[in-house]
Short mmCIF file of C-alpha atoms in Angstrom, two decimals:
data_model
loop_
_atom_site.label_atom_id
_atom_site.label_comp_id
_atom_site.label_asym_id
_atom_site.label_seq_id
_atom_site.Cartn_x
_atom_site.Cartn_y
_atom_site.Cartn_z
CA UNK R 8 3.81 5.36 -12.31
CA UNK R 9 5.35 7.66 -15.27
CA UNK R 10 3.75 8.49 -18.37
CA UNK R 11 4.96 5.39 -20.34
CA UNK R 12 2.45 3.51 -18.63
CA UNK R 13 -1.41 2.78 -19.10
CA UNK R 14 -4.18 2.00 -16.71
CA UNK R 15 -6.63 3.64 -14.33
CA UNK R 16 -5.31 4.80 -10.97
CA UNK R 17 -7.73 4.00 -7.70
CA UNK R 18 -8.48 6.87 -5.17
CA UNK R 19 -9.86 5.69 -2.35
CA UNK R 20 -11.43 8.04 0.61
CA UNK R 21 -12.09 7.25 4.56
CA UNK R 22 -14.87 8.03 5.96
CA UNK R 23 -17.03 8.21 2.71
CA UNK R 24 -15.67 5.00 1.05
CA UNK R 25 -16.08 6.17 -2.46
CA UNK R 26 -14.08 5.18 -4.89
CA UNK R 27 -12.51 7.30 -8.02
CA UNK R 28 -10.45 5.68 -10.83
CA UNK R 29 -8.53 8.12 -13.11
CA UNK R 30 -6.43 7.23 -15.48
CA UNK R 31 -2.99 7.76 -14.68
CA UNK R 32 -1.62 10.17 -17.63
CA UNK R 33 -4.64 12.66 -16.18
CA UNK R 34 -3.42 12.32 -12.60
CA UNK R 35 0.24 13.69 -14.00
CA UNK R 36 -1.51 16.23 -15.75
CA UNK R 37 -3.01 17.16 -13.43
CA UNK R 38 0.62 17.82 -11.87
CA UNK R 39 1.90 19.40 -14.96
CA UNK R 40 -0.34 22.26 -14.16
CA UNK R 41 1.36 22.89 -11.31
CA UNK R 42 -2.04 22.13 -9.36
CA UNK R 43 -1.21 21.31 -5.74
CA UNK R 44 -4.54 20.02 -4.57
CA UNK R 45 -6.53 16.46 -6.09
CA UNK R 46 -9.93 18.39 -5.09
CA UNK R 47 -11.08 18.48 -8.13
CA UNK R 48 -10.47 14.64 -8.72
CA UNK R 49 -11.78 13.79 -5.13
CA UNK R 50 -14.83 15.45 -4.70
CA UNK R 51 -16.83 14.70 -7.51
CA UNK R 52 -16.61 11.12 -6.59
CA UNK R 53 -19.19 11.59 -3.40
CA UNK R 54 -22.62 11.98 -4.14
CA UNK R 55 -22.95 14.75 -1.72
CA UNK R 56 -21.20 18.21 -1.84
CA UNK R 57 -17.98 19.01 -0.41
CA UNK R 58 -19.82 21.61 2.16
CA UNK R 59 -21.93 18.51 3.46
CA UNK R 60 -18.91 16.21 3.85
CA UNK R 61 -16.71 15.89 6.85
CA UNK R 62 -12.49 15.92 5.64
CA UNK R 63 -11.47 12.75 3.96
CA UNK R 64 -8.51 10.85 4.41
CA UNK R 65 -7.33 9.81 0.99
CA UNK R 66 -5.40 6.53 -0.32
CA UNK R 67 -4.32 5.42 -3.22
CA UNK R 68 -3.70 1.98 -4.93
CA UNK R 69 -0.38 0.73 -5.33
CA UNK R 70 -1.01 -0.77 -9.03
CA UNK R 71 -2.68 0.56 -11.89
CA UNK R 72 -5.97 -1.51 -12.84
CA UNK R 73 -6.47 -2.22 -16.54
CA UNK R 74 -10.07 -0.54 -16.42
CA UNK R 75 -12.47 0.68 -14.08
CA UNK R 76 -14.34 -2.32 -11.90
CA UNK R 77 -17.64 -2.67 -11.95
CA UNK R 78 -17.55 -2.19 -8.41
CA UNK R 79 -16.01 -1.61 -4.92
CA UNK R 80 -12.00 -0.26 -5.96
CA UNK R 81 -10.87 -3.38 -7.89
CA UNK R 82 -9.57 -6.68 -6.77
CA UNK R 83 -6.14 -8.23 -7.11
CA UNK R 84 -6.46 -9.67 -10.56
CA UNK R 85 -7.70 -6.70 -11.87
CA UNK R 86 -3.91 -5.08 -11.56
CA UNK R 87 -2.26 -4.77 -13.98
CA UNK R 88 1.04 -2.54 -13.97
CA UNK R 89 2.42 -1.76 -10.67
CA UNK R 90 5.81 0.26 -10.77
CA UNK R 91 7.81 -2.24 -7.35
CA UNK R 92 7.45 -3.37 -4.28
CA UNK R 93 6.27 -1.83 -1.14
CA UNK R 94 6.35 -2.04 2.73
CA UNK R 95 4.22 -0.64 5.61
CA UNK R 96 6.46 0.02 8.73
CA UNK R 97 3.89 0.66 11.59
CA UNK R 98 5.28 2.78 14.87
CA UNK R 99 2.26 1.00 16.85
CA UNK R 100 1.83 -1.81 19.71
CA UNK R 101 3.60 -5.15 18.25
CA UNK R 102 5.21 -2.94 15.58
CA UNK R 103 7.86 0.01 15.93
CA UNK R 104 8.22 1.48 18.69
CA UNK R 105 8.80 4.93 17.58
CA UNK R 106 9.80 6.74 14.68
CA UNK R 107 13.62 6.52 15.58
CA UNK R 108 13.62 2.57 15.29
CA UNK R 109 11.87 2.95 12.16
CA UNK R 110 14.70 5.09 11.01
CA UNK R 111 17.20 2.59 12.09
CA UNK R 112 15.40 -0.57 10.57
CA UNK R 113 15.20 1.69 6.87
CA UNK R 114 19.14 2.76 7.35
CA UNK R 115 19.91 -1.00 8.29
CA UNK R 116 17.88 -2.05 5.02
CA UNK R 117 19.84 0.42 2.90
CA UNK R 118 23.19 -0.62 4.06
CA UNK R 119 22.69 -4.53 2.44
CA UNK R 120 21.76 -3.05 -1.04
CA UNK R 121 18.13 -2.24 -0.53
CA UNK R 122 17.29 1.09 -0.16
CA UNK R 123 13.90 2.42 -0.77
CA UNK R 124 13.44 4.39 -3.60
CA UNK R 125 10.43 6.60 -1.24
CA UNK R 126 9.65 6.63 1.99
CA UNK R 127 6.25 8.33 3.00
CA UNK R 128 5.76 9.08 6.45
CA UNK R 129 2.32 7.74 6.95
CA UNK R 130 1.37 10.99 9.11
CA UNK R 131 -0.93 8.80 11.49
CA UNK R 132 0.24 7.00 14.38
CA UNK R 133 3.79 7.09 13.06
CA UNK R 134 6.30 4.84 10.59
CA UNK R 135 6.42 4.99 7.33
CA UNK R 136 5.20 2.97 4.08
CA UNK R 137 8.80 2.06 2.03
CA UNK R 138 8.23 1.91 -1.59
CA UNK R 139 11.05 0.16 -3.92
CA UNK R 140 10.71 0.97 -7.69
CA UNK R 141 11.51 -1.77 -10.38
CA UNK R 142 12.57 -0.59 -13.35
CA UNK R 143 10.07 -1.76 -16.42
CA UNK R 144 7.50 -2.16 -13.62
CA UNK R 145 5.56 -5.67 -12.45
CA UNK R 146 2.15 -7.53 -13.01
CA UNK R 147 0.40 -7.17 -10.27
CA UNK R 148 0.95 -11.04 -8.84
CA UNK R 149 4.77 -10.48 -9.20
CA UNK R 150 4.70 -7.22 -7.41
CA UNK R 151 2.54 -9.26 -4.55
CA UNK R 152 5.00 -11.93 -4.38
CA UNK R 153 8.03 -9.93 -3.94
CA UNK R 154 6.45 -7.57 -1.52
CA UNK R 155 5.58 -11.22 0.49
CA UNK R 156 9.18 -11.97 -0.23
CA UNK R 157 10.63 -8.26 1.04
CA UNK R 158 7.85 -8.52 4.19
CA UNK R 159 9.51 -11.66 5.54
CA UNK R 160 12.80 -10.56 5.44
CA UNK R 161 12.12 -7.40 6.77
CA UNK R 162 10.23 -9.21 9.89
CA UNK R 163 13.21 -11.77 10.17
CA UNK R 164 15.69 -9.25 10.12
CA UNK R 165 14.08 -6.33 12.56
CA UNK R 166 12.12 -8.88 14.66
CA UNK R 167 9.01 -6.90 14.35
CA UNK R 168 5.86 -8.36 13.26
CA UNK R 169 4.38 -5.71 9.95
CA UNK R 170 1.19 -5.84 8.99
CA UNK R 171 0.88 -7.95 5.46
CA UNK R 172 -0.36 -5.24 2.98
CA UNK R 173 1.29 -6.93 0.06
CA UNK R 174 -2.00 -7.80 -2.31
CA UNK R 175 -2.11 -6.21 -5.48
CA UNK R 176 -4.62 -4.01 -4.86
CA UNK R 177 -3.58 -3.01 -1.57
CA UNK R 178 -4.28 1.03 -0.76
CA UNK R 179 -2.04 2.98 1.18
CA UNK R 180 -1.96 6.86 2.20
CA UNK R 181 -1.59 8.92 -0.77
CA UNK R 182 1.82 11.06 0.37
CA UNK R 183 0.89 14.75 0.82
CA UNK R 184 -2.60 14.28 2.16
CA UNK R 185 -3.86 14.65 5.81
CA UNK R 186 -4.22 12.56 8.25
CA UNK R 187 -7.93 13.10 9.65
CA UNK R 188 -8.24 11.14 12.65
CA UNK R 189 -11.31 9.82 14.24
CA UNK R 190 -11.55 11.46 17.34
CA UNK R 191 -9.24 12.90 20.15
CA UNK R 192 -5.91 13.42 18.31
CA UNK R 193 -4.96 16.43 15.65
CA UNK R 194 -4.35 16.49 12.31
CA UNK R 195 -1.23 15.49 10.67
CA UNK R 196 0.06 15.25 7.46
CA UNK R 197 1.77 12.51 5.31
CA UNK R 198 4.81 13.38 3.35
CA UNK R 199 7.57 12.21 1.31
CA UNK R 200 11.33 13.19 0.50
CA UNK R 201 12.15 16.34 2.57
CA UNK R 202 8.69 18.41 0.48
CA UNK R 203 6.75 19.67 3.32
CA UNK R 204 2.94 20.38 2.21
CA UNK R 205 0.85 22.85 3.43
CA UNK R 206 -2.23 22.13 5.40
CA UNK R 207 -5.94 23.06 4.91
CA UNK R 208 -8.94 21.77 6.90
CA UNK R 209 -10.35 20.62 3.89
CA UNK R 210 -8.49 20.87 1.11
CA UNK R 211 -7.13 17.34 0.05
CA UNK R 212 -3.24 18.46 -0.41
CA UNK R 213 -1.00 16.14 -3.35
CA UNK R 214 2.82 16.38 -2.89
CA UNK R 215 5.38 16.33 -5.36
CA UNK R 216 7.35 14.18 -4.63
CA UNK R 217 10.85 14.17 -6.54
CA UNK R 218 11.85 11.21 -7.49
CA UNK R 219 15.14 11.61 -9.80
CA UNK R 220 18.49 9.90 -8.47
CA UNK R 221 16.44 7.68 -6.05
CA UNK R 222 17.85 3.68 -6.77
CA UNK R 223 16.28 1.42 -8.16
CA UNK R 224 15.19 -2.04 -6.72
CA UNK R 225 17.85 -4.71 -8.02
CA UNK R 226 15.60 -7.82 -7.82
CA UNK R 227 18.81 -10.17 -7.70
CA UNK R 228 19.70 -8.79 -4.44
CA UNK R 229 16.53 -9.27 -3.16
CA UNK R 230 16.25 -12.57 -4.21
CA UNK R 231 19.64 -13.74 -2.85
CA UNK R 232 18.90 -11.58 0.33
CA UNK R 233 15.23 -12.44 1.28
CA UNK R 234 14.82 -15.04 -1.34
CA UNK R 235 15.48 -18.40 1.88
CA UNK R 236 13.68 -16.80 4.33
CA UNK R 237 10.57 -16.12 2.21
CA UNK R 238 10.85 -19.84 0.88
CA UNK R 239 11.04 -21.56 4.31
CA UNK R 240 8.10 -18.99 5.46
CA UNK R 241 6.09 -20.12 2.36
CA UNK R 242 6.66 -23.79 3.18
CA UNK R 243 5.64 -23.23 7.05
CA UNK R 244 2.40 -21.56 5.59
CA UNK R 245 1.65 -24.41 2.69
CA UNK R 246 2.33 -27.31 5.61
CA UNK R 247 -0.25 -25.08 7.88
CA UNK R 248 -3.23 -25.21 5.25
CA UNK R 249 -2.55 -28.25 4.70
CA UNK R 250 -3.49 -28.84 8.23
CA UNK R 251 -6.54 -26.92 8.39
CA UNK R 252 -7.54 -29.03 5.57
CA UNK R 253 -6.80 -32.14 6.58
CA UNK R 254 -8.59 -31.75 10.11
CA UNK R 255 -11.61 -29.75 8.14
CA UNK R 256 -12.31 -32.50 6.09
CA UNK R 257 -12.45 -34.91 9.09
CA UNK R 258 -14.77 -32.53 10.55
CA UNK R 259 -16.84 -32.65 7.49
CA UNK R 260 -17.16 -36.43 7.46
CA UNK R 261 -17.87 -36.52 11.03
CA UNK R 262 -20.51 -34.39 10.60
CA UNK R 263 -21.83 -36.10 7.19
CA UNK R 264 -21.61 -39.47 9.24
CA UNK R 265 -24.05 -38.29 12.08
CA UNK R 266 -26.93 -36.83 9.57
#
């Protein structure tokens, strides 16, 4: 996010569901100090103690919110900053089919002028959630648009169907945390870069991730690139509501005319 920037940062935790919003400038203190664990940001967001909960698989929110929500983690329109686009490549039935053709699909992405600026292997089932950074940042319904934009291209050039995570709001695995799953597989633990975190049962482990030298996102390219596909998709998806509108308002007078 950088330190230039305002707003409240939304940690989000599986299988407690709380919710902790921080503002960003502590978060990056919080690095400063060389700390390499978010415990104490984590924990005092449940209502029990740490002892009495089971490990927690932690996300965070793509955007910065302009204050902390009343309730739940925030909704789209209460983003306000969020620093580029992002992408989650899934190694998964109907997605990737391992870890090598999600390597392939990110090197065939770099080689037309897009290459991510992260990539954060999600430490789950496999793949990888792409992040491109935009210099000067986006508002949150920019940063949703171009992600839509980016998602269609990336499904018309691959041929593999990713799942949509481009709202505003949208949390994804925070990189350097571990992977608890629910039952009958191990551990595992997200990272980004070539940083390698250490693991503890329950110790919720942040990674510093190193950013410098990484390219920027060059929305011109994107636009030229994905900008067609993402237009004709859009138009496919107006013409279908318009459908579902047309015959649910038939259905409506229908029914009115029977009562």
């Amino acid at each position: 996010f950088g330190q230039e920037v305002q707003g409240y940062a939304a940690l989000f935790c599986l299988p407690s569901r709380a919710s902790m919003f921080y503002r960003v400038a502590d978060l990056i203190e919080t690095l400063e100090q060389g700390a390499d664990t978010l415990d104490p940001l984590v924990w005092p967001g449940h209502q029990r103690s740490r002892a009495q909960m089971p490990p927690q698989n932690v996300y965070i929110g793509v955007g910065l919110l302009g204050g902390v929500p009343e309730k739940g983690r925030g909704r789209a329109d209460d983003v306000q900053y969020v620093p580029g686009v992002w992408a989650d490549l899934d190694v998964k039935p109907g997605g990737f089919e391992s870890e090598a053709a999600v390597d392939t699909a990110l090197a065939a992405i770099a080689a037309v002028g897009l290459p991510p600026s992260i990539v954060a292997r999600s430490g789950s089932t496999g793949g990888a959630h792409a992040y491109w950074r935009v210099p000067g940042g986006l508002s949150g319904a920019d940063a949703s648009r171009y992600s839509r934009m980016l998602h269609g291209w990336l499904e018309d050039t691959t041929g593999v169907l990713l799942d949509d995570v481009s709202e505003a709001n949208r949390v994804l695995r925070l990189p350097g945390t571990i992977w608890f799953p629910k039952s009958g597989k191990s551990p595992a633990t997200s990272t980004a870069t070539d940083a390698t975190p250490r693991q503890s049962p329950r110790t919720v482990r942040l990674l510093k991730c190193d950013t410098s030298g990484q390219s920027d996102l060059d929305l011109d390219v994107l636009e030229r690139l994905a900008g067609p596909v993402w237009a004709e998709r859009e138009a496919v998806r107006t013409r279908a509501r318009e459908e579902w509108r047309r015959k649910n308002d038939a259905s409506t007078i229908r029914w009115g005319d029977q009562l």
